[in-house]
Every structure is written in structure tokens, then in C-alpha cells.
Amino acid sequence: MNLALFLTLGRIVLSPIFLLIYIYHVQLGISLLTLPFILIGLVVLAELTDLFDGMAARLRNQVTELGKLLDPMADSIFRLSVFLALTQGFVKLPLWLVLFFFYRDSIISLLRTVCALRGFTLAARFSGKVKAVVQGVAALAILGLMIPYALG
């Protein structure tokens, strides 16, 4: 397994970790005061793996069809996990918003998979990259807003 695929799979592994920490922080002994910082750290780590996996693949000449397929799926899995968690607990994002993201990402993933099976690559578009940045910033902003709540 090359470095880029390792980073991509790492992002998928971070998804249930984020969910478990967000939902079970009390049982895990994580105080409300430290929770936002841990969650922000996980989101930053995931976003950095997103930034560096493609860079590593291109610099090391290790771009693979599997990587082209898994990278956007890993992005969706992680970000949807974050936003799904944020429908519960302190924040209470509307579930319809997360379902909208899920619907959009599912259609794109399906199209990418069909194209890959037919020997084509559905390349990422600039609008998709903008969406990813906006979602990442939104997740960080929402988690950042948990800090004053945690402080009382």
C-alpha cells in the first residue's frame, strides 16, 4: 500500500473515531471543556490527509485508479460522519441538511464507480473542491462555536 492510499484509508478510519468521541465523550472520560479541541484536531487531521494524499500520489508517481475512486469517497464518509454527529448533542444540525449532502455525494460516488467500471475517470471538478473547503470550514466553525458552550 502506498502513502497516498494509507492517508486516504486513514481518513475513513477517523470517521467512526470522530463519531464515538462525539457521542460517548462522557463514557470515555473526555470533559466537555476538552471535547471541542479533540474534535477540531480530528477534523484538521482529516483535512490534512485530504490535502496530502493527492499530493503524495502525484509527487511519488503513485496515482492509482483505486486512489482516484477511494479519495472522494473517504472525503464524503468523513464529512458526512462529522455532520451526522452534529445532528445530535449540543449542536443539532437539521437532519435534512445532512441527508442533502448524503444524496449529492451518493450520486457522485455512483457516477464515479460506473465510470471506473467502464474504464473512464470522472475527474474532480473545481466546484467539488470548493464544496469540500466550505464543508471543512463549516465543520471547524461549528466545532469552534462549541468552545464558548463548553466554557459555560
PDB file of C-alpha atoms in Angstrom:
ATOM      1  CA  MET A   1       0.000   0.000   0.000  1.00  0.00           C
ATOM      2  CA  ASN A   2       1.410   3.381  -0.953  1.00  0.00           C
ATOM      3  CA  LEU A   3       1.436   6.512   1.231  1.00  0.00           C
ATOM      4  CA  ALA A   4      -1.465   8.181  -0.582  1.00  0.00           C
ATOM      5  CA  LEU A   5      -3.760   5.166  -0.090  1.00  0.00           C
ATOM      6  CA  PHE A   6      -2.662   4.925   3.546  1.00  0.00           C
ATOM      7  CA  LEU A   7      -3.676   8.568   4.113  1.00  0.00           C
ATOM      8  CA  THR A   8      -6.983   8.038   2.319  1.00  0.00           C
ATOM      9  CA  LEU A   9      -7.812   4.936   4.367  1.00  0.00           C
ATOM     10  CA  GLY A  10      -6.756   6.821   7.496  1.00  0.00           C
ATOM     11  CA  ARG A  11      -9.472   9.366   6.782  1.00  0.00           C
ATOM     12  CA  ILE A  12     -12.042   6.569   6.624  1.00  0.00           C
ATOM     13  CA  VAL A  13     -10.772   5.180   9.955  1.00  0.00           C
ATOM     14  CA  LEU A  14     -11.088   8.644  11.542  1.00  0.00           C
ATOM     15  CA  SER A  15     -14.835   8.679  10.779  1.00  0.00           C
ATOM     16  CA  PRO A  16     -16.020   6.214  13.441  1.00  0.00           C
ATOM     17  CA  ILE A  17     -13.441   7.615  15.868  1.00  0.00           C
ATOM     18  CA  PHE A  18     -14.990  11.084  15.485  1.00  0.00           C
ATOM     19  CA  LEU A  19     -18.493   9.665  15.947  1.00  0.00           C
ATOM     20  CA  LEU A  20     -17.557   7.634  19.016  1.00  0.00           C
ATOM     21  CA  ILE A  21     -15.779  10.529  20.710  1.00  0.00           C
ATOM     22  CA  TYR A  22     -18.603  12.969  19.951  1.00  0.00           C
ATOM     23  CA  ILE A  23     -21.365  10.650  21.137  1.00  0.00           C
ATOM     24  CA  TYR A  24     -19.604   8.850  24.009  1.00  0.00           C
ATOM     25  CA  HIS A  25     -17.264  11.554  25.323  1.00  0.00           C
ATOM     26  CA  VAL A  26     -18.685  11.255  28.860  1.00  0.00           C
ATOM     27  CA  GLN A  27     -18.215   7.471  28.950  1.00  0.00           C
ATOM     28  CA  LEU A  28     -14.700   7.915  27.541  1.00  0.00           C
ATOM     29  CA  GLY A  29     -13.844  10.361  30.317  1.00  0.00           C
ATOM     30  CA  ILE A  30     -13.483  13.334  27.974  1.00  0.00           C
ATOM     31  CA  SER A  31     -14.639  16.544  29.588  1.00  0.00           C
ATOM     32  CA  LEU A  32     -16.939  18.970  27.840  1.00  0.00           C
ATOM     33  CA  LEU A  33     -14.118  21.502  28.057  1.00  0.00           C
ATOM     34  CA  THR A  34     -11.649  19.391  26.055  1.00  0.00           C
ATOM     35  CA  LEU A  35     -14.173  17.799  23.672  1.00  0.00           C
ATOM     36  CA  PRO A  36     -14.269  20.623  21.074  1.00  0.00           C
ATOM     37  CA  PHE A  37     -10.475  20.719  20.890  1.00  0.00           C
ATOM     38  CA  ILE A  38     -10.212  16.958  20.326  1.00  0.00           C
ATOM     39  CA  LEU A  39     -12.913  17.079  17.637  1.00  0.00           C
ATOM     40  CA  ILE A  40     -11.291  20.085  15.942  1.00  0.00           C
ATOM     41  CA  GLY A  41      -7.987  18.187  15.988  1.00  0.00           C
ATOM     42  CA  LEU A  42      -9.606  15.189  14.286  1.00  0.00           C
ATOM     43  CA  VAL A  43     -11.182  17.388  11.588  1.00  0.00           C
ATOM     44  CA  VAL A  44      -7.877  19.193  10.975  1.00  0.00           C
ATOM     45  CA  LEU A  45      -6.083  15.833  10.760  1.00  0.00           C
ATOM     46  CA  ALA A  46      -8.651  14.521   8.266  1.00  0.00           C
ATOM     47  CA  GLU A  47      -8.443  17.680   6.158  1.00  0.00           C
ATOM     48  CA  LEU A  48      -4.633  17.454   6.142  1.00  0.00           C
ATOM     49  CA  THR A  49      -4.779  13.837   4.959  1.00  0.00           C
ATOM     50  CA  ASP A  50      -7.120  15.014   2.199  1.00  0.00           C
ATOM     51  CA  LEU A  51      -4.621  17.679   1.196  1.00  0.00           C
ATOM     52  CA  PHE A  52      -1.569  15.435   1.307  1.00  0.00           C
ATOM     53  CA  ASP A  53      -2.868  12.154  -0.151  1.00  0.00           C
ATOM     54  CA  GLY A  54      -3.241  13.527  -3.662  1.00  0.00           C
ATOM     55  CA  MET A  55      -0.013  15.478  -3.359  1.00  0.00           C
ATOM     56  CA  ALA A  56       1.854  12.347  -2.228  1.00  0.00           C
ATOM     57  CA  ALA A  57       0.392  10.281  -5.065  1.00  0.00           C
ATOM     58  CA  ARG A  58       1.410  12.818  -7.702  1.00  0.00           C
ATOM     59  CA  LEU A  59       4.884  13.553  -6.282  1.00  0.00           C
ATOM     60  CA  ARG A  60       5.727   9.855  -5.906  1.00  0.00           C
ATOM     61  CA  ASN A  61       4.100   8.939  -9.212  1.00  0.00           C
ATOM     62  CA  GLN A  62       1.751   6.579  -7.345  1.00  0.00           C
ATOM     63  CA  VAL A  63      -1.610   7.714  -8.695  1.00  0.00           C
ATOM     64  CA  THR A  64      -3.884   4.653  -8.870  1.00  0.00           C
ATOM     65  CA  GLU A  65      -7.405   4.016 -10.091  1.00  0.00           C
ATOM     66  CA  LEU A  66      -8.278   2.780  -6.606  1.00  0.00           C
ATOM     67  CA  GLY A  67      -6.980   6.018  -5.111  1.00  0.00           C
ATOM     68  CA  LYS A  68      -8.971   8.097  -7.581  1.00  0.00           C
ATOM     69  CA  LEU A  69     -12.098   6.226  -6.518  1.00  0.00           C
ATOM     70  CA  LEU A  70     -11.440   6.000  -2.762  1.00  0.00           C
ATOM     71  CA  ASP A  71     -10.236   9.568  -2.139  1.00  0.00           C
ATOM     72  CA  PRO A  72     -13.548  11.329  -2.818  1.00  0.00           C
ATOM     73  CA  MET A  73     -15.417   8.535  -1.035  1.00  0.00           C
ATOM     74  CA  ALA A  74     -13.181   8.956   2.023  1.00  0.00           C
ATOM     75  CA  ASP A  75     -13.870  12.693   1.957  1.00  0.00           C
ATOM     76  CA  SER A  76     -17.609  12.074   1.864  1.00  0.00           C
ATOM     77  CA  ILE A  77     -17.532   9.392   4.543  1.00  0.00           C
ATOM     78  CA  PHE A  78     -15.590  11.589   6.954  1.00  0.00           C
ATOM     79  CA  ARG A  79     -17.501  14.816   6.360  1.00  0.00           C
ATOM     80  CA  LEU A  80     -20.875  13.081   6.451  1.00  0.00           C
ATOM     81  CA  SER A  81     -19.865  11.400   9.722  1.00  0.00           C
ATOM     82  CA  VAL A  82     -18.999  14.794  11.200  1.00  0.00           C
ATOM     83  CA  PHE A  83     -22.235  16.423  10.079  1.00  0.00           C
ATOM     84  CA  LEU A  84     -24.296  13.387  11.105  1.00  0.00           C
ATOM     85  CA  ALA A  85     -22.784  13.554  14.597  1.00  0.00           C
ATOM     86  CA  LEU A  86     -23.599  17.256  14.711  1.00  0.00           C
ATOM     87  CA  THR A  87     -27.321  16.480  14.323  1.00  0.00           C
ATOM     88  CA  GLN A  88     -27.127  15.168  17.900  1.00  0.00           C
ATOM     89  CA  GLY A  89     -25.982  16.609  21.209  1.00  0.00           C
ATOM     90  CA  PHE A  90     -25.162  20.273  21.578  1.00  0.00           C
ATOM     91  CA  VAL A  91     -25.370  21.473  18.001  1.00  0.00           C
ATOM     92  CA  LYS A  92     -28.474  19.826  16.491  1.00  0.00           C
ATOM     93  CA  LEU A  93     -27.905  20.498  12.793  1.00  0.00           C
ATOM     94  CA  PRO A  94     -31.048  19.729  10.808  1.00  0.00           C
ATOM     95  CA  LEU A  95     -31.017  16.143   9.578  1.00  0.00           C
ATOM     96  CA  TRP A  96     -32.402  17.207   6.174  1.00  0.00           C
ATOM     97  CA  LEU A  97     -29.154  19.136   5.564  1.00  0.00           C
ATOM     98  CA  VAL A  98     -27.022  16.059   6.178  1.00  0.00           C
ATOM     99  CA  LEU A  99     -29.361  13.959   4.012  1.00  0.00           C
ATOM    100  CA  PHE A 100     -28.975  16.523   1.226  1.00  0.00           C
ATOM    101  CA  PHE A 101     -25.165  16.201   1.442  1.00  0.00           C
ATOM    102  CA  PHE A 102     -25.525  12.409   1.536  1.00  0.00           C
ATOM    103  CA  TYR A 103     -27.785  12.356  -1.524  1.00  0.00           C
ATOM    104  CA  ARG A 104     -25.438  14.572  -3.543  1.00  0.00           C
ATOM    105  CA  ASP A 105     -22.309  12.619  -2.550  1.00  0.00           C
ATOM    106  CA  SER A 106     -24.022   9.264  -3.177  1.00  0.00           C
ATOM    107  CA  ILE A 107     -24.957  10.256  -6.725  1.00  0.00           C
ATOM    108  CA  ILE A 108     -21.428  11.483  -7.456  1.00  0.00           C
ATOM    109  CA  SER A 109     -19.905   8.303  -5.958  1.00  0.00           C
ATOM    110  CA  LEU A 110     -22.248   6.149  -8.017  1.00  0.00           C
ATOM    111  CA  LEU A 111     -21.323   8.034 -11.188  1.00  0.00           C
ATOM    112  CA  ARG A 112     -17.601   7.718 -10.391  1.00  0.00           C
ATOM    113  CA  THR A 113     -17.968   3.983  -9.790  1.00  0.00           C
ATOM    114  CA  VAL A 114     -19.911   3.411 -13.019  1.00  0.00           C
ATOM    115  CA  CYS A 115     -17.342   5.427 -14.968  1.00  0.00           C
ATOM    116  CA  ALA A 116     -14.471   3.483 -13.367  1.00  0.00           C
ATOM    117  CA  LEU A 117     -16.113   0.169 -14.292  1.00  0.00           C
ATOM    118  CA  ARG A 118     -16.332   1.382 -17.878  1.00  0.00           C
ATOM    119  CA  GLY A 119     -12.692   2.473 -17.937  1.00  0.00           C
ATOM    120  CA  PHE A 120     -13.253   6.204 -17.546  1.00  0.00           C
ATOM    121  CA  THR A 121     -12.241   8.531 -14.766  1.00  0.00           C
ATOM    122  CA  LEU A 122     -14.725  11.129 -13.611  1.00  0.00           C
ATOM    123  CA  ALA A 123     -12.302  13.842 -12.547  1.00  0.00           C
ATOM    124  CA  ALA A 124     -12.949  16.113  -9.610  1.00  0.00           C
ATOM    125  CA  ARG A 125     -14.333  19.483 -10.607  1.00  0.00           C
ATOM    126  CA  PHE A 126     -13.437  22.843  -9.137  1.00  0.00           C
ATOM    127  CA  SER A 127     -16.954  23.161  -7.720  1.00  0.00           C
ATOM    128  CA  GLY A 128     -16.442  19.899  -5.823  1.00  0.00           C
ATOM    129  CA  LYS A 129     -13.214  21.213  -4.347  1.00  0.00           C
ATOM    130  CA  VAL A 130     -14.991  24.417  -3.296  1.00  0.00           C
ATOM    131  CA  LYS A 131     -17.735  22.309  -1.688  1.00  0.00           C
ATOM    132  CA  ALA A 132     -15.107  20.344   0.230  1.00  0.00           C
ATOM    133  CA  VAL A 133     -13.430  23.508   1.513  1.00  0.00           C
ATOM    134  CA  VAL A 134     -16.762  25.064   2.509  1.00  0.00           C
ATOM    135  CA  GLN A 135     -17.811  21.897   4.352  1.00  0.00           C
ATOM    136  CA  GLY A 136     -14.449  21.639   6.106  1.00  0.00           C
ATOM    137  CA  VAL A 137     -14.540  25.279   7.202  1.00  0.00           C
ATOM    138  CA  ALA A 138     -18.176  24.914   8.294  1.00  0.00           C
ATOM    139  CA  ALA A 139     -17.348  21.858  10.406  1.00  0.00           C
ATOM    140  CA  LEU A 140     -14.451  23.682  12.055  1.00  0.00           C
ATOM    141  CA  ALA A 141     -16.583  26.783  12.659  1.00  0.00           C
ATOM    142  CA  ILE A 142     -19.395  24.757  14.238  1.00  0.00           C
ATOM    143  CA  LEU A 143     -16.954  22.873  16.442  1.00  0.00           C
ATOM    144  CA  GLY A 144     -15.274  26.166  17.330  1.00  0.00           C
ATOM    145  CA  LEU A 145     -18.637  27.503  18.467  1.00  0.00           C
ATOM    146  CA  MET A 146     -18.802  24.610  20.923  1.00  0.00           C
ATOM    147  CA  ILE A 147     -15.903  26.150  22.871  1.00  0.00           C
ATOM    148  CA  PRO A 148     -17.906  29.002  24.463  1.00  0.00           C
ATOM    149  CA  TYR A 149     -20.670  26.480  25.244  1.00  0.00           C
ATOM    150  CA  ALA A 150     -18.117  24.230  26.948  1.00  0.00           C
ATOM    151  CA  LEU A 151     -16.752  27.166  28.948  1.00  0.00           C
ATOM    152  CA  GLY A 152     -20.237  27.817  30.313  1.00  0.00           C
TER     153      GLY A 152
END
